[in-house]
Coordinates of N, CA and C in Angstrom, one line a residue:
X1 N -34.3 -39.6 -26.6 CA -35.2 -39.4 -25.5 C -33.9 -38.8 -24.4
X2 N -34.4 -37.8 -23.9 CA -33.9 -37.1 -22.5 C -33.7 -37.8 -21.4
X3 N -33.1 -37.1 -20.1 CA -32.9 -37.5 -19.2 C -34.3 -38.0 -18.3
X4 N -35.4 -37.3 -18.6 CA -36.7 -37.7 -17.5 C -37.6 -38.6 -18.6
X5 N -36.8 -39.0 -19.8 CA -38.0 -39.7 -20.8 C -38.8 -38.8 -21.6
X6 N -38.3 -37.8 -22.0 CA -39.0 -36.6 -22.8 C -37.7 -36.5 -23.7
X7 N -38.3 -36.2 -25.1 CA -37.2 -35.9 -26.2 C -36.8 -34.7 -26.0
X8 N -35.5 -34.7 -26.6 CA -34.8 -33.5 -26.7 C -35.0 -32.2 -27.6
X9 N -35.6 -31.3 -27.2 CA -36.1 -30.5 -28.2 C -35.0 -29.3 -28.5
X10 N -35.3 -28.1 -29.3 CA -34.7 -27.2 -29.9 C -33.8 -26.4 -28.5
X11 N -34.4 -25.9 -27.6 CA -33.9 -25.1 -26.3 C -32.8 -26.0 -25.8
X12 N -33.6 -27.1 -25.6 CA -32.3 -28.3 -25.2 C -30.7 -28.3 -25.6
X13 N -30.7 -28.3 -26.9 CA -30.0 -28.1 -27.8 C -29.1 -26.8 -27.5
X14 N -30.3 -25.9 -28.0 CA -29.6 -24.2 -27.3 C -28.9 -24.2 -26.3
X15 N -29.3 -24.7 -25.2 CA -28.7 -24.5 -23.8 C -27.2 -25.4 -23.7
X16 N -27.2 -26.4 -24.4 CA -25.9 -27.1 -24.5 C -25.1 -26.2 -25.1
X17 N -25.3 -25.9 -26.1 CA -24.5 -24.7 -27.0 C -24.1 -23.5 -26.1
X18 N -25.0 -23.0 -25.6 CA -24.4 -21.9 -24.5 C -23.9 -22.1 -23.7
X19 N -23.9 -23.5 -22.8 CA -22.9 -23.8 -21.6 C -21.7 -24.1 -22.3
X20 N -21.5 -24.7 -23.4 CA -20.3 -24.9 -24.0 C -19.8 -23.7 -24.5
X21 N -20.2 -22.6 -25.0 CA -19.5 -21.2 -25.3 C -18.9 -20.6 -23.9
X22 N -20.1 -20.8 -22.6 CA -19.8 -20.1 -21.5 C -18.3 -20.7 -21.0
X23 N -18.6 -22.2 -21.2 CA -17.2 -22.6 -20.7 C -15.7 -22.5 -21.7
X24 N -15.8 -22.5 -22.8 CA -14.7 -21.8 -23.6 C -14.4 -20.2 -23.2
X25 N -15.3 -19.5 -23.0 CA -15.1 -18.0 -22.5 C -14.3 -17.9 -21.1
X26 N -14.9 -19.1 -20.3 CA -14.2 -19.1 -18.7 C -12.9 -19.6 -18.8
X27 N -12.3 -20.8 -19.9 CA -11.3 -20.9 -20.1 C -10.3 -20.0 -20.7
X28 N -10.7 -19.2 -22.0 CA -10.1 -18.5 -22.5 C -9.9 -17.2 -21.4
X29 N -10.4 -16.7 -20.5 CA -10.3 -15.7 -19.7 C -9.1 -16.4 -18.5
X30 N -9.1 -17.5 -18.3 CA -8.3 -18.2 -17.4 C -6.9 -18.3 -18.1
X31 N -6.9 -18.4 -19.3 CA -5.3 -18.6 -19.8 C -5.0 -17.4 -19.9
X32 N -6.4 -16.2 -20.5 CA -5.5 -14.8 -20.4 C -4.7 -14.4 -19.3
X33 N -5.6 -14.6 -18.0 CA -5.1 -14.2 -16.8 C -4.0 -14.7 -16.7
X34 N -3.7 -16.0 -16.9 CA -2.4 -16.9 -16.4 C -1.4 -16.3 -17.0
X35 N -1.3 -15.9 -18.2 CA -0.3 -15.5 -19.2 C 0.0 -13.8 -18.7
X36 N -0.9 -13.3 -17.9 CA -0.6 -11.9 -17.8 C 0.8 -11.2 -17.4
X37 N 0.9 -11.9 -16.3 CA 2.6 -11.4 -15.9 C 3.5 -11.3 -16.7
X38 N 3.6 -12.2 -17.6 CA 4.7 -12.7 -18.7 C 4.4 -11.4 -19.3
X39 N 3.4 -11.4 -20.0 CA 3.0 -10.1 -21.1 C 3.8 -9.0 -20.7
X40 N 3.1 -8.8 -19.4 CA 3.7 -7.6 -18.9 C 5.0 -7.2 -18.7
X41 N 5.7 -8.3 -18.3 CA 7.5 -8.3 -18.0 C 8.0 -8.3 -19.5
X42 N 7.5 -8.7 -20.5 CA 7.6 -9.2 -22.0 C 7.8 -7.2 -22.4
X43 N 6.7 -6.6 -22.2 CA 6.4 -5.6 -22.7 C 7.4 -4.3 -21.9
X44 N 7.6 -4.4 -20.9 CA 8.1 -3.9 -20.0 C 9.5 -3.9 -20.0
X45 N 10.4 -5.0 -20.8 CA 11.7 -5.3 -21.3 C 12.4 -5.5 -19.4
X46 N 11.5 -6.4 -19.1 CA 12.2 -7.1 -17.7 C 13.4 -7.7 -17.7
X47 N 14.6 -7.6 -17.1 CA 15.6 -8.3 -17.2 C 15.3 -9.7 -17.2
X48 N 14.2 -10.3 -16.3 CA 14.1 -11.6 -16.0 C 12.4 -11.9 -16.5
X49 N 12.2 -11.5 -17.6 CA 10.9 -11.6 -18.5 C 10.5 -13.1 -18.2
X50 N 11.3 -14.2 -18.9 CA 11.2 -15.7 -18.9 C 11.0 -16.2 -17.7
X51 N 11.5 -15.8 -16.5 CA 11.1 -16.3 -15.1 C 9.8 -15.6 -14.6
X52 N 9.1 -14.5 -14.9 CA 8.2 -14.2 -14.8 C 7.2 -14.6 -15.5
X53 N 7.6 -15.1 -16.7 CA 6.1 -15.6 -17.7 C 6.3 -16.9 -17.0
X54 N 7.3 -17.8 -16.7 CA 6.9 -18.9 -16.0 C 6.5 -19.3 -14.7
X55 N 6.3 -18.0 -13.7 CA 6.1 -18.2 -12.7 C 4.6 -17.9 -12.6
X56 N 4.3 -17.1 -13.9 CA 2.8 -16.7 -13.8 C 2.1 -17.9 -14.4
X57 N 2.4 -18.7 -15.1 CA 1.8 -19.9 -15.7 C 1.7 -21.0 -14.6
X58 N 2.9 -21.1 -14.0 CA 3.1 -22.4 -13.0 C 2.7 -22.0 -11.5
X59 N 2.4 -20.7 -11.2 CA 1.8 -20.3 -10.0 C 0.5 -19.8 -9.7
X60 N -0.4 -20.0 -11.0 CA -1.9 -19.5 -10.9 C -2.9 -20.3 -10.3
X61 N -2.2 -21.6 -10.1 CA -3.1 -22.7 -9.2 C -3.4 -22.1 -7.8
X62 N -2.0 -22.0 -7.1 CA -1.7 -21.6 -5.7 C -1.9 -20.2 -5.6
X63 N -2.4 -19.3 -6.4 CA -2.5 -17.7 -6.1 C -0.9 -17.0 -5.8
X64 N -0.9 -17.2 -4.9 CA 0.3 -16.5 -4.1 C 1.7 -16.2 -5.1
X65 N 2.0 -17.4 -5.7 CA 3.0 -17.2 -6.6 C 2.7 -16.3 -7.9
X66 N 1.4 -16.6 -8.1 CA 1.0 -15.7 -9.6 C 0.9 -14.2 -9.0
X67 N 0.6 -13.9 -7.8 CA 0.3 -12.5 -7.6 C 1.6 -12.1 -7.4
X68 N 2.6 -12.9 -6.9 CA 4.4 -12.5 -7.0 C 4.6 -12.2 -8.2
X69 N 4.3 -13.1 -9.3 CA 5.0 -12.9 -10.6 C 4.2 -11.4 -11.2
X70 N 3.1 -11.3 -11.0 CA 2.4 -9.9 -11.2 C 3.2 -8.8 -10.7
X71 N 3.7 -8.9 -9.5 CA 4.1 -8.0 -9.0 C 5.4 -7.7 -9.4
X72 N 6.1 -8.7 -9.4 CA 7.6 -8.8 -10.4 C 7.6 -8.3 -11.7
X73 N 6.6 -8.5 -12.2 CA 6.6 -7.9 -13.6 C 6.9 -6.7 -13.7
X74 N 6.3 -5.9 -12.7 CA 6.2 -4.3 -12.7 C 7.7 -3.7 -12.0
X75 N 8.5 -4.9 -11.1 CA 9.6 -4.2 -10.6 C 10.5 -4.6 -11.5
X76 N 11.8 -3.8 -11.5 CA 12.7 -4.3 -12.2 C 14.0 -5.0 -11.9
X77 N 13.9 -5.1 -10.6 CA 14.8 -6.2 -10.1 C 16.2 -5.9 -9.9
X78 N 16.5 -4.4 -10.4 CA 17.7 -4.1 -10.4 C 18.1 -3.2 -9.2
X79 N 17.8 -3.5 -7.8 CA 18.1 -3.1 -6.9 C 19.7 -3.0 -6.7
X80 N 19.9 -1.8 -6.1 CA 21.6 -1.5 -5.8 C 21.3 -0.9 -4.3
X81 N 22.2 -1.8 -3.8 CA 22.8 -1.3 -2.5 C 24.0 -0.6 -2.0
X82 N 23.8 0.8 -1.8 CA 24.7 1.6 -2.0 C 25.9 1.6 -0.9
X83 N 25.3 0.8 0.0 CA 26.8 0.3 0.9 C 27.6 -0.2 0.5
X84 N 27.6 -1.1 -0.5 CA 28.6 -1.9 -1.0 C 29.4 -1.4 -2.4
X85 N 28.7 0.0 -2.4 CA 29.3 0.9 -4.0 C 30.7 1.1 -3.6
X86 N 31.8 1.4 -4.3 CA 32.9 1.8 -4.2 C 32.8 3.4 -3.6
X87 N 33.5 3.5 -2.9 CA 33.5 5.0 -2.1 C 33.5 6.4 -3.6
X88 N 33.8 6.3 -4.1 CA 33.6 7.3 -5.3 C 32.3 7.7 -5.7
X89 N 31.5 6.1 -5.8 CA 30.3 6.2 -6.4 C 29.3 6.6 -5.4
X90 N 29.7 6.3 -4.1 CA 29.1 6.5 -2.9 C 28.9 8.0 -2.2
X91 N 30.0 8.7 -2.5 CA 30.0 9.9 -2.3 C 29.2 10.7 -3.5
X92 N 29.3 10.2 -4.6 CA 28.3 11.0 -5.7 C 26.8 10.9 -5.4
X93 N 26.6 9.8 -5.3 CA 25.1 9.5 -4.6 C 24.8 10.1 -3.5
X94 N 25.7 10.4 -2.6 CA 25.5 11.2 -1.3 C 25.5 12.7 -1.6
X95 N 26.0 13.3 -2.8 CA 26.2 14.3 -3.0 C 24.8 14.9 -4.0
X96 N 24.4 13.9 -4.5 CA 23.1 14.0 -5.4 C 22.3 14.1 -4.4
X97 N 21.9 13.3 -3.4 CA 20.7 13.5 -2.3 C 21.0 15.0 -1.6
X98 N 21.7 15.1 -1.4 CA 22.0 16.5 -0.5 C 21.6 17.5 -1.4
X99 N 21.9 17.3 -3.0 CA 21.5 18.6 -3.8 C 19.9 18.4 -3.7
X100 N 19.5 17.4 -3.8 CA 17.9 17.4 -3.9 C 17.4 18.0 -2.9
X101 N 17.8 18.1 -1.9 CA 17.5 18.6 -0.7 C 16.9 17.4 0.4
X102 N 17.7 16.3 0.2 CA 17.1 14.9 1.2 C 18.7 15.2 2.2
X103 N 18.3 14.7 3.4 CA 19.5 14.4 4.6 C 19.8 13.0 4.5
X104 N 21.4 13.4 4.3 CA 21.8 11.9 4.1 C 22.1 11.3 5.6
X105 N 21.9 9.9 5.6 CA 21.8 9.2 6.9 C 22.6 8.0 6.5
X106 N 23.4 7.9 7.1 CA 24.9 6.8 6.6 C 24.9 6.0 8.2
X107 N 24.0 5.2 8.4 CA 24.4 4.7 9.8 C 25.4 3.6 9.9
X108 N 26.0 3.5 8.6 CA 26.7 2.2 8.2 C 28.3 2.8 8.7
X109 N 28.5 4.2 8.9 CA 29.4 5.0 8.9 C 29.9 5.2 10.2
X110 N 31.3 4.8 11.1 CA 31.6 4.9 12.3 C 31.8 6.6 12.4
X111 N 31.2 7.3 13.6 CA 31.3 8.5 13.6 C 32.8 8.8 13.9
X112 N 32.9 10.1 13.3 CA 34.3 10.7 13.8 C 34.4 11.3 15.3
X113 N 35.9 11.2 15.6 CA 35.8 11.6 17.3 C 35.2 12.9 17.4
X114 N 35.4 13.9 16.4 CA 35.1 15.4 16.3 C 33.3 15.7 15.6
X115 N 33.0 14.7 15.7 CA 31.4 14.3 15.1 C 30.4 15.0 16.1
X116 N 29.7 16.0 16.1 CA 29.1 16.4 17.3 C 27.7 15.6 17.3
X117 N 27.6 14.9 16.3 CA 26.4 13.7 16.9 C 27.0 12.5 16.7
X118 N 26.7 12.0 18.0 CA 27.0 10.6 18.2 C 25.8 9.6 18.3
X119 N 26.3 8.6 17.7 CA 24.6 7.8 17.7 C 25.1 6.5 18.3

C-alpha cells in the first residue's frame, strides 16, 4: 500500500530510482567540486599542494575557505620581497627592470644629498 491508500505502481518505483540516481549525481558533483583545488594544485606542482587539498575538502561548507583554496591552487606562493634581498641581487633586479623599460621606484632608500628628486 502507498501513502494515500493506493498500491505502488511501476511509475512510483521508477520515480524512486530516478530520485536515487539524482541524489547520487548531486553527491558526486559535490565531491568533485570539493576536491578540485587539491587536484589543480597537484597538477601544477604547487609547493603547498597538500595544504591546498585539505583546505579544499575542509573549507567547502563555509565556502570562503574553499574559494581561498581555489585561488591558492593557482598561486605559487613564492613571492619574493626584493627589499630584503642582498644588495647584489637587488641591483641585478633593478638593472633588469630598467632594461625592460620600467622605471625603478626605490621608496625604501634614503635620498642622497646630491639627488635632485627629494621625496
